Amino acid sequence: MADSGATVLPGLAEIAEVGRDRTRGGYTRHLLDDAERTLRDWFVERATRLGLDVEQDRNGNTWAWWGAPGPDAFVTGSHLDSVPGGGAFDGPLGIVSALDAVARLQAAGHRPSRPTAIAVFAEEEGSRFGVACLGSRLLSGAISPERALALTDADGTSLRDVLASAGIDPSGVGPDPERLAGIGTFVELHVEQGRGLVDLGAPVALASSILGHGRWRFRFTGQGNHAGATLMADRRDPMVAAAAVVAGIPALARIRGDARATVGRLRSVPGGTNVIASAVEFWLDARAGDDAVTQALVADVAGTARAAAAANGCAVAVTEESWSARADFPEGPRSAIDRVLRGDAGPVPVLPTGAGHDAGVLSAHVPSAMLFVRNPTGVSHAPEEWSDAEDCAAGVDALTAVMRALT
């Protein structure tokens, strides 16, 4: 159980067996699959036990209200879905910590003076339908309902059909301006995805910004054929073209300062060992601190892809699947949280992050902030993701103090 977080927070122990991936290790919990639905039910039960009123919004996000909903609400939360084979903390740590903070405040007799809620956002990782932070994007209008509903998963099932099967009316999907306007402050607690806090020797930090990032699909098409009967000179092999591009991507990223570029997913059609592929797709994740740098990096990769396709008698199409501009968290909420949390050691550390979050999407519309909890290895999106018991407790302490002061 050491890799599940079960020894860290009781709430993580309760969900430690939900969505375990016996093949990849870690957890696979995708939007409205069996594991994620089980986690939704678990959250409703936990929140109801605390006396919170739970509702699901038009976009599949779940809200648990402490008191009546209203304007200038304080909202905290995160997500429960995961990447394929992800860790135990990415997402659930923020939800468990929020539930624990409410329980502590209730036990201490605190009653919020403003509407307060815990939010669980849908499809934050984008692992089923390819668009990260889909729930918060729909809420804020950052993606159109038409485009979102037409998204399909690996089995070809559309978001429209998945929502309908879960009892969510597809015709209601889309921007929710009244709900968005009602959020006065949003604070997301999350395990740090990097080593900043390790190097600083601190358990908790505030976020300054999120790198601009996006996902692009590269589809190479050639001629499927027999692996033994087709001479090398006669081939139009899209795998060879795609492989050449993937191999060159790290060098293209390294020459652009803090840029990061990753290909973590590749699909070959038809996928036979003794078959020359007819089509090969890979997905590029590109990020940088300057949005222009990210876009220039993608343009470089696309140019390389066109050249590699032509050299191998193939064609290539590049499609942008998602894009999030750099998000800078406002000074106001960050300063307010720093005043609450700073101690004898001085200000709370402030760190940028290369990982996307719902808080980044919401920051364009409402005052938002993030709290990071130390990850001793810096590993995330993998089974080795971890946070020690003492640091998780420090995160709950910090969120509790923030909620006490700001509600």
mmCIF file of N, CA and C in Angstrom, residues 223-236 273-276:
data_model
loop_
_atom_site.group_PDB
_atom_site.id
_atom_site.type_symbol
_atom_site.label_atom_id
_atom_site.label_comp_id
_atom_site.label_asym_id
_atom_site.label_seq_id
_atom_site.Cartn_x
_atom_site.Cartn_y
_atom_site.Cartn_z
ATOM 1 N N GLN A 223 1.415 4.133 -47.038
ATOM 2 C CA GLN A 223 0.810 2.954 -47.670
ATOM 3 C C GLN A 223 1.036 1.734 -46.798
ATOM 4 N N GLY A 224 -0.045 1.178 -46.246
ATOM 5 C CA GLY A 224 0.061 -0.074 -45.533
ATOM 6 C C GLY A 224 0.439 -1.195 -46.489
ATOM 7 N N ASN A 225 1.288 -2.136 -45.983
ATOM 8 C CA ASN A 225 1.726 -3.195 -46.898
ATOM 9 C C ASN A 225 2.359 -4.322 -46.090
ATOM 10 N N HIS A 226 2.789 -5.348 -46.800
ATOM 11 C CA HIS A 226 3.359 -6.546 -46.186
ATOM 12 C C HIS A 226 4.814 -6.298 -45.791
ATOM 13 N N ALA A 227 5.168 -6.657 -44.541
ATOM 14 C CA ALA A 227 6.510 -6.398 -44.029
ATOM 15 C C ALA A 227 7.584 -7.206 -44.746
ATOM 16 N N GLY A 228 7.217 -8.367 -45.269
ATOM 17 C CA GLY A 228 8.203 -9.210 -45.927
ATOM 18 C C GLY A 228 8.239 -9.055 -47.426
ATOM 19 N N ALA A 229 7.111 -8.709 -48.016
ATOM 20 C CA ALA A 229 7.016 -8.691 -49.474
ATOM 21 C C ALA A 229 7.302 -7.334 -50.089
ATOM 22 N N THR A 230 7.464 -6.303 -49.256
ATOM 23 C CA THR A 230 7.658 -4.953 -49.776
ATOM 24 C C THR A 230 9.114 -4.536 -49.630
ATOM 25 N N LEU A 231 9.785 -4.296 -50.746
ATOM 26 C CA LEU A 231 11.182 -3.868 -50.709
ATOM 27 C C LEU A 231 11.309 -2.524 -49.987
ATOM 28 N N MET A 232 12.457 -2.310 -49.370
ATOM 29 C CA MET A 232 12.660 -1.069 -48.620
ATOM 30 C C MET A 232 12.525 0.143 -49.547
ATOM 31 N N ALA A 233 12.987 -0.003 -50.789
ATOM 32 C CA ALA A 233 12.933 1.128 -51.724
ATOM 33 C C ALA A 233 11.512 1.451 -52.161
ATOM 34 N N ASP A 234 10.584 0.505 -51.958
ATOM 35 C CA ASP A 234 9.215 0.702 -52.430
ATOM 36 C C ASP A 234 8.256 1.169 -51.342
ATOM 37 N N ARG A 235 8.772 1.471 -50.177
ATOM 38 C CA ARG A 235 7.891 1.753 -49.036
ATOM 39 C C ARG A 235 7.530 3.237 -48.909
ATOM 40 N N ARG A 236 6.314 3.456 -48.426
ATOM 41 C CA ARG A 236 5.875 4.785 -47.964
ATOM 42 C C ARG A 236 5.411 4.590 -46.517
ATOM 43 N N THR A 273 2.562 -6.549 -36.128
ATOM 44 C CA THR A 273 4.019 -6.672 -36.105
ATOM 45 C C THR A 273 4.590 -6.850 -37.503
ATOM 46 N N ASN A 274 3.901 -7.581 -38.358
ATOM 47 C CA ASN A 274 4.410 -7.862 -39.705
ATOM 48 C C ASN A 274 3.690 -7.040 -40.767
ATOM 49 N N VAL A 275 3.257 -5.844 -40.365
ATOM 50 C CA VAL A 275 2.515 -4.971 -41.276
ATOM 51 C C VAL A 275 3.169 -3.589 -41.292
ATOM 52 N N ILE A 276 3.449 -3.065 -42.465
ATOM 53 C CA ILE A 276 3.852 -1.671 -42.587
ATOM 54 C C ILE A 276 2.615 -0.825 -42.292
#
